[in-house]
Amino acid sequence: MLRILALGLMIAGVAACTRVDDLGDAPVYLGNFHLGHNVVAAPNLQKGPLSREASKAAWIAAMTEAVDKRFSRQEGTRLYHLGITLEAYVLARAGIPVVAAPKSVLVLKVTAWDDAKQARLNETPELITVIESLSGDTVVGSGLTRTAEEQMQVLTQKAAKLIENWLVRQNNAEGWFEDDGRPARSKAKARAAEARAAASEEERMQAAAKAALKKADAQAAQ
């Protein structure tokens, strides 16, 4: 696990930004998803090299809150549970600005459960590596500008967003949260095709009506 954590630190400089300030927006589409149990555990949580200290209890509380805030917005009527295991972390300490400013990292695994079927949706837990995004204050290292609690909040909020992104991908591809089990993407394409067909039919009818009106005007003029 520490090897994965080290890899995350190596690629931190090129990590893509993940927007987490969207909680005030309409939630993303997740079919009939409604969050049931939000279970976060950290039985073997490892602290990475040169990291600040943070307790398992603090990590669990922060992750639980982030997941609750993001997924409680979903108003489906079928219960799905999330099991999250926190594996490893680095909370960056003060480093050399710009040149060697350290990044904070969180590694976790996620399993989704279907309550009605009493079964896992993914047999192999999804591994997610959360890397602190560059911003005005983290370009010099968040160890200089943020407390450990603030770093944990940033990482867990981003982790919840990455979990959401993963669930959206799975629903699009596998129909995890669709009542009929069909991939959401295929149904979206079908709806788009129906809309295009309806639009084409409307255009045809409008064109026919205009042609009929033009013919009637021409006959009246004679």
PDB file of N, CA and C in Angstrom, residues 99-185:
ATOM      1  N   VAL A  99       9.599  24.269  -5.432  1.00  0.00           N
ATOM      2  CA  VAL A  99      10.510  23.230  -5.902  1.00  0.00           C
ATOM      3  C   VAL A  99      10.174  21.873  -5.317  1.00  0.00           C
ATOM      4  N   ALA A 100       9.937  21.807  -4.020  1.00  0.00           N
ATOM      5  CA  ALA A 100       9.704  20.515  -3.370  1.00  0.00           C
ATOM      6  C   ALA A 100       8.516  20.553  -2.429  1.00  0.00           C
ATOM      7  N   ALA A 101       7.537  21.389  -2.751  1.00  0.00           N
ATOM      8  CA  ALA A 101       6.364  21.470  -1.896  1.00  0.00           C
ATOM      9  C   ALA A 101       5.641  20.132  -1.910  1.00  0.00           C
ATOM     10  N   PRO A 102       5.490  19.481  -0.760  1.00  0.00           N
ATOM     11  CA  PRO A 102       4.876  18.151  -0.722  1.00  0.00           C
ATOM     12  C   PRO A 102       3.374  18.207  -0.932  1.00  0.00           C
ATOM     13  N   LYS A 103       2.825  17.097  -1.399  1.00  0.00           N
ATOM     14  CA  LYS A 103       1.391  16.991  -1.621  1.00  0.00           C
ATOM     15  C   LYS A 103       0.778  16.055  -0.591  1.00  0.00           C
ATOM     16  N   SER A 104      -0.478  16.314  -0.267  1.00  0.00           N
ATOM     17  CA  SER A 104      -1.225  15.414   0.609  1.00  0.00           C
ATOM     18  C   SER A 104      -1.935  14.374  -0.251  1.00  0.00           C
ATOM     19  N   VAL A 105      -2.019  13.157   0.257  1.00  0.00           N
ATOM     20  CA  VAL A 105      -2.581  12.031  -0.501  1.00  0.00           C
ATOM     21  C   VAL A 105      -3.416  11.169   0.433  1.00  0.00           C
ATOM     22  N   LEU A 106      -4.500  10.602  -0.119  1.00  0.00           N
ATOM     23  CA  LEU A 106      -5.323   9.644   0.607  1.00  0.00           C
ATOM     24  C   LEU A 106      -5.629   8.473  -0.322  1.00  0.00           C
ATOM     25  N   VAL A 107      -5.428   7.253   0.158  1.00  0.00           N
ATOM     26  CA  VAL A 107      -5.725   6.050  -0.616  1.00  0.00           C
ATOM     27  C   VAL A 107      -6.849   5.298   0.088  1.00  0.00           C
ATOM     28  N   LEU A 108      -7.868   4.899  -0.667  1.00  0.00           N
ATOM     29  CA  LEU A 108      -9.001   4.203  -0.085  1.00  0.00           C
ATOM     30  C   LEU A 108      -9.569   3.177  -1.057  1.00  0.00           C
ATOM     31  N   LYS A 109     -10.381   2.271  -0.514  1.00  0.00           N
ATOM     32  CA  LYS A 109     -11.079   1.283  -1.328  1.00  0.00           C
ATOM     33  C   LYS A 109     -12.578   1.393  -1.048  1.00  0.00           C
ATOM     34  N   VAL A 110     -13.383   1.168  -2.103  1.00  0.00           N
ATOM     35  CA  VAL A 110     -14.829   1.351  -1.994  1.00  0.00           C
ATOM     36  C   VAL A 110     -15.566   0.130  -2.541  1.00  0.00           C
ATOM     37  N   THR A 111     -16.594  -0.283  -1.819  1.00  0.00           N
ATOM     38  CA  THR A 111     -17.492  -1.332  -2.287  1.00  0.00           C
ATOM     39  C   THR A 111     -18.920  -0.812  -2.186  1.00  0.00           C
ATOM     40  N   ALA A 112     -19.694  -1.023  -3.255  1.00  0.00           N
ATOM     41  CA  ALA A 112     -21.105  -0.627  -3.271  1.00  0.00           C
ATOM     42  C   ALA A 112     -21.981  -1.869  -3.109  1.00  0.00           C
ATOM     43  N   TRP A 113     -23.057  -1.728  -2.331  1.00  0.00           N
ATOM     44  CA  TRP A 113     -23.969  -2.843  -2.047  1.00  0.00           C
ATOM     45  C   TRP A 113     -25.385  -2.486  -2.462  1.00  0.00           C
ATOM     46  N   ASP A 114     -26.076  -3.448  -3.053  1.00  0.00           N
ATOM     47  CA  ASP A 114     -27.491  -3.315  -3.383  1.00  0.00           C
ATOM     48  C   ASP A 114     -28.292  -3.906  -2.218  1.00  0.00           C
ATOM     49  N   ASP A 115     -29.061  -3.067  -1.525  1.00  0.00           N
ATOM     50  CA  ASP A 115     -29.786  -3.530  -0.342  1.00  0.00           C
ATOM     51  C   ASP A 115     -30.854  -4.558  -0.701  1.00  0.00           C
ATOM     52  N   ALA A 116     -31.601  -4.318  -1.780  1.00  0.00           N
ATOM     53  CA  ALA A 116     -32.691  -5.221  -2.158  1.00  0.00           C
ATOM     54  C   ALA A 116     -32.166  -6.606  -2.509  1.00  0.00           C
ATOM     55  N   LYS A 117     -31.034  -6.643  -3.187  1.00  0.00           N
ATOM     56  CA  LYS A 117     -30.457  -7.927  -3.605  1.00  0.00           C
ATOM     57  C   LYS A 117     -29.538  -8.520  -2.540  1.00  0.00           C
ATOM     58  N   GLN A 118     -29.204  -7.706  -1.508  1.00  0.00           N
ATOM     59  CA  GLN A 118     -28.277  -8.152  -0.470  1.00  0.00           C
ATOM     60  C   GLN A 118     -26.990  -8.696  -1.095  1.00  0.00           C
ATOM     61  N   ALA A 119     -26.450  -7.899  -2.030  1.00  0.00           N
ATOM     62  CA  ALA A 119     -25.267  -8.344  -2.772  1.00  0.00           C
ATOM     63  C   ALA A 119     -24.377  -7.169  -3.123  1.00  0.00           C
ATOM     64  N   ARG A 120     -23.091  -7.472  -3.260  1.00  0.00           N
ATOM     65  CA  ARG A 120     -22.153  -6.455  -3.717  1.00  0.00           C
ATOM     66  C   ARG A 120     -22.393  -6.148  -5.188  1.00  0.00           C
ATOM     67  N   LEU A 121     -22.178  -4.904  -5.553  1.00  0.00           N
ATOM     68  CA  LEU A 121     -22.214  -4.536  -6.962  1.00  0.00           C
ATOM     69  C   LEU A 121     -20.848  -4.723  -7.603  1.00  0.00           C
ATOM     70  N   ASN A 122     -19.782  -4.571  -6.837  1.00  0.00           N
ATOM     71  CA  ASN A 122     -18.426  -4.813  -7.345  1.00  0.00           C
ATOM     72  C   ASN A 122     -17.735  -5.827  -6.443  1.00  0.00           C
ATOM     73  N   GLU A 123     -17.345  -6.943  -7.023  1.00  0.00           N
ATOM     74  CA  GLU A 123     -16.696  -7.999  -6.253  1.00  0.00           C
ATOM     75  C   GLU A 123     -15.319  -7.569  -5.756  1.00  0.00           C
ATOM     76  N   THR A 124     -14.609  -6.828  -6.597  1.00  0.00           N
ATOM     77  CA  THR A 124     -13.283  -6.320  -6.215  1.00  0.00           C
ATOM     78  C   THR A 124     -13.418  -4.867  -5.796  1.00  0.00           C
ATOM     79  N   PRO A 125     -13.015  -4.499  -4.593  1.00  0.00           N
ATOM     80  CA  PRO A 125     -13.126  -3.100  -4.158  1.00  0.00           C
ATOM     81  C   PRO A 125     -12.424  -2.147  -5.123  1.00  0.00           C
ATOM     82  N   GLU A 126     -13.054  -1.025  -5.359  1.00  0.00           N
ATOM     83  CA  GLU A 126     -12.488  -0.004  -6.236  1.00  0.00           C
ATOM     84  C   GLU A 126     -11.408   0.765  -5.473  1.00  0.00           C
ATOM     85  N   LEU A 127     -10.203   0.808  -6.034  1.00  0.00           N
ATOM     86  CA  LEU A 127      -9.092   1.532  -5.416  1.00  0.00           C
ATOM     87  C   LEU A 127      -9.078   2.965  -5.923  1.00  0.00           C
ATOM     88  N   ILE A 128      -9.104   3.916  -5.009  1.00  0.00           N
ATOM     89  CA  ILE A 128      -9.104   5.333  -5.362  1.00  0.00           C
ATOM     90  C   ILE A 128      -7.949   6.029  -4.659  1.00  0.00           C
ATOM     91  N   THR A 129      -7.165   6.743  -5.428  1.00  0.00           N
ATOM     92  CA  THR A 129      -6.070   7.551  -4.886  1.00  0.00           C
ATOM     93  C   THR A 129      -6.425   9.021  -5.036  1.00  0.00           C
ATOM     94  N   VAL A 130      -6.497   9.709  -3.936  1.00  0.00           N
ATOM     95  CA  VAL A 130      -6.872  11.122  -3.919  1.00  0.00           C
ATOM     96  C   VAL A 130      -5.611  11.953  -3.731  1.00  0.00           C
ATOM     97  N   ILE A 131      -5.399  12.879  -4.643  1.00  0.00           N
ATOM     98  CA  ILE A 131      -4.201  13.707  -4.603  1.00  0.00           C
ATOM     99  C   ILE A 131      -4.607  15.171  -4.501  1.00  0.00           C
ATOM    100  N   GLU A 132      -3.997  15.850  -3.607  1.00  0.00           N
ATOM    101  CA  GLU A 132      -4.274  17.258  -3.396  1.00  0.00           C
ATOM    102  C   GLU A 132      -4.094  18.049  -4.694  1.00  0.00           C
ATOM    103  N   SER A 133      -5.091  18.843  -5.041  1.00  0.00           N
ATOM    104  CA  SER A 133      -5.027  19.634  -6.265  1.00  0.00           C
ATOM    105  C   SER A 133      -4.223  20.908  -6.048  1.00  0.00           C
ATOM    106  N   LEU A 134      -3.617  21.372  -7.142  1.00  0.00           N
ATOM    107  CA  LEU A 134      -2.906  22.645  -7.088  1.00  0.00           C
ATOM    108  C   LEU A 134      -3.899  23.783  -6.942  1.00  0.00           C
ATOM    109  N   SER A 135      -3.563  24.742  -6.118  1.00  0.00           N
ATOM    110  CA  SER A 135      -4.376  25.942  -5.977  1.00  0.00           C
ATOM    111  C   SER A 135      -3.448  27.070  -5.546  1.00  0.00           C
ATOM    112  N   GLY A 136      -4.039  28.215  -5.271  1.00  0.00           N
ATOM    113  CA  GLY A 136      -3.209  29.356  -4.912  1.00  0.00           C
ATOM    114  C   GLY A 136      -2.381  29.129  -3.670  1.00  0.00           C
ATOM    115  N   ASP A 137      -2.915  28.320  -2.724  1.00  0.00           N
ATOM    116  CA  ASP A 137      -2.159  28.115  -1.494  1.00  0.00           C
ATOM    117  C   ASP A 137      -1.357  26.826  -1.506  1.00  0.00           C
ATOM    118  N   THR A 138      -1.765  25.828  -2.307  1.00  0.00           N
ATOM    119  CA  THR A 138      -1.045  24.567  -2.270  1.00  0.00           C
ATOM    120  C   THR A 138       0.128  24.524  -3.229  1.00  0.00           C
ATOM    121  N   VAL A 139       0.278  25.529  -4.085  1.00  0.00           N
ATOM    122  CA  VAL A 139       1.439  25.536  -4.971  1.00  0.00           C
ATOM    123  C   VAL A 139       2.727  25.666  -4.157  1.00  0.00           C
ATOM    124  N   VAL A 140       2.614  26.186  -2.945  1.00  0.00           N
ATOM    125  CA  VAL A 140       3.784  26.251  -2.073  1.00  0.00           C
ATOM    126  C   VAL A 140       3.725  25.170  -1.000  1.00  0.00           C
ATOM    127  N   GLY A 141       2.772  24.253  -1.150  1.00  0.00           N
ATOM    128  CA  GLY A 141       2.659  23.148  -0.192  1.00  0.00           C
ATOM    129  C   GLY A 141       1.643  23.463   0.878  1.00  0.00           C
ATOM    130  N   SER A 142       0.617  22.603   1.004  1.00  0.00           N
ATOM    131  CA  SER A 142      -0.431  22.882   1.982  1.00  0.00           C
ATOM    132  C   SER A 142       0.080  22.735   3.406  1.00  0.00           C
ATOM    133  N   GLY A 143       1.263  22.120   3.577  1.00  0.00           N
ATOM    134  CA  GLY A 143       1.848  22.045   4.908  1.00  0.00           C
ATOM    135  C   GLY A 143       2.178  23.418   5.456  1.00  0.00           C
ATOM    136  N   LEU A 144       2.339  24.375   4.558  1.00  0.00           N
ATOM    137  CA  LEU A 144       2.628  25.739   4.977  1.00  0.00           C
ATOM    138  C   LEU A 144       1.366  26.562   5.207  1.00  0.00           C
ATOM    139  N   THR A 145       0.272  26.175   4.569  1.00  0.00           N
ATOM    140  CA  THR A 145      -0.897  27.046   4.546  1.00  0.00           C
ATOM    141  C   THR A 145      -2.141  26.449   5.173  1.00  0.00           C
ATOM    142  N   ARG A 146      -2.153  25.128   5.432  1.00  0.00           N
ATOM    143  CA  ARG A 146      -3.341  24.494   5.981  1.00  0.00           C
ATOM    144  C   ARG A 146      -2.996  23.666   7.211  1.00  0.00           C
ATOM    145  N   THR A 147      -3.968  23.573   8.114  1.00  0.00           N
ATOM    146  CA  THR A 147      -3.810  22.676   9.251  1.00  0.00           C
ATOM    147  C   THR A 147      -4.057  21.241   8.784  1.00  0.00           C
ATOM    148  N   ALA A 148      -3.719  20.281   9.634  1.00  0.00           N
ATOM    149  CA  ALA A 148      -3.976  18.878   9.298  1.00  0.00           C
ATOM    150  C   ALA A 148      -5.468  18.639   9.092  1.00  0.00           C
ATOM    151  N   GLU A 149      -6.294  19.267   9.919  1.00  0.00           N
ATOM    152  CA  GLU A 149      -7.741  19.089   9.791  1.00  0.00           C
ATOM    153  C   GLU A 149      -8.240  19.640   8.461  1.00  0.00           C
ATOM    154  N   GLU A 150      -7.698  20.770   8.025  1.00  0.00           N
ATOM    155  CA  GLU A 150      -8.088  21.346   6.740  1.00  0.00           C
ATOM    156  C   GLU A 150      -7.641  20.454   5.583  1.00  0.00           C
ATOM    157  N   GLN A 151      -6.452  19.892   5.682  1.00  0.00           N
ATOM    158  CA  GLN A 151      -5.978  18.979   4.648  1.00  0.00           C
ATOM    159  C   GLN A 151      -6.882  17.752   4.556  1.00  0.00           C
ATOM    160  N   MET A 152      -7.262  17.204   5.704  1.00  0.00           N
ATOM    161  CA  MET A 152      -8.144  16.041   5.728  1.00  0.00           C
ATOM    162  C   MET A 152      -9.499  16.363   5.098  1.00  0.00           C
ATOM    163  N   GLN A 153     -10.012  17.538   5.373  1.00  0.00           N
ATOM    164  CA  GLN A 153     -11.299  17.935   4.806  1.00  0.00           C
ATOM    165  C   GLN A 153     -11.212  18.021   3.283  1.00  0.00           C
ATOM    166  N   VAL A 154     -10.146  18.620   2.784  1.00  0.00           N
ATOM    167  CA  VAL A 154      -9.955  18.735   1.333  1.00  0.00           C
ATOM    168  C   VAL A 154      -9.872  17.352   0.699  1.00  0.00           C
ATOM    169  N   LEU A 155      -9.088  16.467   1.280  1.00  0.00           N
ATOM    170  CA  LEU A 155      -8.889  15.133   0.713  1.00  0.00           C
ATOM    171  C   LEU A 155     -10.174  14.298   0.756  1.00  0.00           C
ATOM    172  N   THR A 156     -10.899  14.339   1.865  1.00  0.00           N
ATOM    173  CA  THR A 156     -12.113  13.524   1.970  1.00  0.00           C
ATOM    174  C   THR A 156     -13.232  14.068   1.085  1.00  0.00           C
ATOM    175  N   GLN A 157     -13.315  15.384   0.935  1.00  0.00           N
ATOM    176  CA  GLN A 157     -14.304  15.950   0.018  1.00  0.00           C
ATOM    177  C   GLN A 157     -14.017  15.518  -1.414  1.00  0.00           C
ATOM    178  N   LYS A 158     -12.738  15.548  -1.780  1.00  0.00           N
ATOM    179  CA  LYS A 158     -12.364  15.118  -3.125  1.00  0.00           C
ATOM    180  C   LYS A 158     -12.586  13.620  -3.278  1.00  0.00           C
ATOM    181  N   ALA A 159     -12.333  12.853  -2.227  1.00  0.00           N
ATOM    182  CA  ALA A 159     -12.565  11.412  -2.273  1.00  0.00           C
ATOM    183  C   ALA A 159     -14.044  11.116  -2.531  1.00  0.00           C
ATOM    184  N   ALA A 160     -14.937  11.832  -1.858  1.00  0.00           N
ATOM    185  CA  ALA A 160     -16.373  11.633  -2.059  1.00  0.00           C
ATOM    186  C   ALA A 160     -16.764  11.947  -3.497  1.00  0.00           C
ATOM    187  N   LYS A 161     -16.160  12.986  -4.062  1.00  0.00           N
ATOM    188  CA  LYS A 161     -16.451  13.338  -5.458  1.00  0.00           C
ATOM    189  C   LYS A 161     -15.942  12.254  -6.408  1.00  0.00           C
ATOM    190  N   LEU A 162     -14.766  11.712  -6.142  1.00  0.00           N
ATOM    191  CA  LEU A 162     -14.230  10.650  -7.002  1.00  0.00           C
ATOM    192  C   LEU A 162     -15.070   9.380  -6.889  1.00  0.00           C
ATOM    193  N   ILE A 163     -15.593   9.103  -5.706  1.00  0.00           N
ATOM    194  CA  ILE A 163     -16.513   7.973  -5.547  1.00  0.00           C
ATOM    195  C   ILE A 163     -17.765   8.213  -6.381  1.00  0.00           C
ATOM    196  N   GLU A 164     -18.283   9.428  -6.333  1.00  0.00           N
ATOM    197  CA  GLU A 164     -19.457   9.783  -7.131  1.00  0.00           C
ATOM    198  C   GLU A 164     -19.174   9.592  -8.618  1.00  0.00           C
ATOM    199  N   ASN A 165     -18.017  10.062  -9.075  1.00  0.00           N
ATOM    200  CA  ASN A 165     -17.644   9.902 -10.491  1.00  0.00           C
ATOM    201  C   ASN A 165     -17.622   8.424 -10.883  1.00  0.00           C
ATOM    202  N   TRP A 166     -17.085   7.589  -9.993  1.00  0.00           N
ATOM    203  CA  TRP A 166     -17.013   6.155 -10.256  1.00  0.00           C
ATOM    204  C   TRP A 166     -18.414   5.552 -10.346  1.00  0.00           C
ATOM    205  N   LEU A 167     -19.297   5.912  -9.432  1.00  0.00           N
ATOM    206  CA  LEU A 167     -20.655   5.389  -9.458  1.00  0.00           C
ATOM    207  C   LEU A 167     -21.401   5.822 -10.717  1.00  0.00           C
ATOM    208  N   VAL A 168     -21.174   7.046 -11.158  1.00  0.00           N
ATOM    209  CA  VAL A 168     -21.800   7.525 -12.400  1.00  0.00           C
ATOM    210  C   VAL A 168     -21.311   6.690 -13.581  1.00  0.00           C
ATOM    211  N   ARG A 169     -20.006   6.440 -13.639  1.00  0.00           N
ATOM    212  CA  ARG A 169     -19.457   5.623 -14.730  1.00  0.00           C
ATOM    213  C   ARG A 169     -20.066   4.227 -14.722  1.00  0.00           C
ATOM    214  N   GLN A 170     -20.181   3.638 -13.535  1.00  0.00           N
ATOM    215  CA  GLN A 170     -20.735   2.287 -13.443  1.00  0.00           C
ATOM    216  C   GLN A 170     -22.215   2.255 -13.818  1.00  0.00           C
ATOM    217  N   ASN A 171     -22.945   3.289 -13.432  1.00  0.00           N
ATOM    218  CA  ASN A 171     -24.355   3.331 -13.785  1.00  0.00           C
ATOM    219  C   ASN A 171     -24.529   3.516 -15.289  1.00  0.00           C
ATOM    220  N   ASN A 172     -23.665   4.337 -15.878  1.00  0.00           N
ATOM    221  CA  ASN A 172     -23.723   4.536 -17.324  1.00  0.00           C
ATOM    222  C   ASN A 172     -23.399   3.256 -18.075  1.00  0.00           C
ATOM    223  N   ALA A 173     -22.418   2.512 -17.577  1.00  0.00           N
ATOM    224  CA  ALA A 173     -21.947   1.322 -18.285  1.00  0.00           C
ATOM    225  C   ALA A 173     -22.698   0.049 -17.907  1.00  0.00           C
ATOM    226  N   GLU A 174     -23.097  -0.066 -16.626  1.00  0.00           N
ATOM    227  CA  GLU A 174     -23.670  -1.318 -16.127  1.00  0.00           C
ATOM    228  C   GLU A 174     -25.120  -1.197 -15.633  1.00  0.00           C
ATOM    229  N   GLY A 175     -25.620   0.017 -15.515  1.00  0.00           N
ATOM    230  CA  GLY A 175     -26.993   0.193 -15.034  1.00  0.00           C
ATOM    231  C   GLY A 175     -27.176  -0.166 -13.577  1.00  0.00           C
ATOM    232  N   TRP A 176     -26.172   0.073 -12.748  1.00  0.00           N
ATOM    233  CA  TRP A 176     -26.222  -0.314 -11.339  1.00  0.00           C
ATOM    234  C   TRP A 176     -27.464   0.205 -10.615  1.00  0.00           C
ATOM    235  N   PHE A 177     -27.856   1.437 -10.904  1.00  0.00           N
ATOM    236  CA  PHE A 177     -28.919   2.073 -10.138  1.00  0.00           C
ATOM    237  C   PHE A 177     -30.177   2.306 -10.978  1.00  0.00           C
ATOM    238  N   GLU A 178     -30.283   1.575 -12.087  1.00  0.00           N
ATOM    239  CA  GLU A 178     -31.458   1.666 -12.943  1.00  0.00           C
ATOM    240  C   GLU A 178     -32.436   0.557 -12.567  1.00  0.00           C
ATOM    241  N   ASP A 179     -33.715   0.873 -12.456  1.00  0.00           N
ATOM    242  CA  ASP A 179     -34.715  -0.113 -12.058  1.00  0.00           C
ATOM    243  C   ASP A 179     -34.781  -1.285 -13.027  1.00  0.00           C
ATOM    244  N   ASP A 180     -34.524  -1.024 -14.308  1.00  0.00           N
ATOM    245  CA  ASP A 180     -34.574  -2.099 -15.286  1.00  0.00           C
ATOM    246  C   ASP A 180     -33.208  -2.733 -15.552  1.00  0.00           C
ATOM    247  N   GLY A 181     -32.167  -2.237 -14.861  1.00  0.00           N
ATOM    248  CA  GLY A 181     -30.839  -2.819 -15.005  1.00  0.00           C
ATOM    249  C   GLY A 181     -30.135  -2.480 -16.300  1.00  0.00           C
ATOM    250  N   ARG A 182     -30.741  -1.659 -17.126  1.00  0.00           N
ATOM    251  CA  ARG A 182     -30.106  -1.290 -18.394  1.00  0.00           C
ATOM    252  C   ARG A 182     -29.129  -0.139 -18.169  1.00  0.00           C
ATOM    253  N   PRO A 183     -27.985  -0.138 -18.871  1.00  0.00           N
ATOM    254  CA  PRO A 183     -27.023   0.958 -18.717  1.00  0.00           C
ATOM    255  C   PRO A 183     -27.674   2.313 -18.993  1.00  0.00           C
ATOM    256  N   ALA A 184     -27.418   3.271 -18.132  1.00  0.00           N
ATOM    257  CA  ALA A 184     -28.023   4.591 -18.281  1.00  0.00           C
ATOM    258  C   ALA A 184     -27.602   5.250 -19.581  1.00  0.00           C
ATOM    259  N   ARG A 185     -26.358   4.996 -20.013  1.00  0.00           N
ATOM    260  CA  ARG A 185     -25.880   5.629 -21.240  1.00  0.00           C
ATOM    261  C   ARG A 185     -26.686   5.178 -22.448  1.00  0.00           C
TER     262      ARG A 185
END
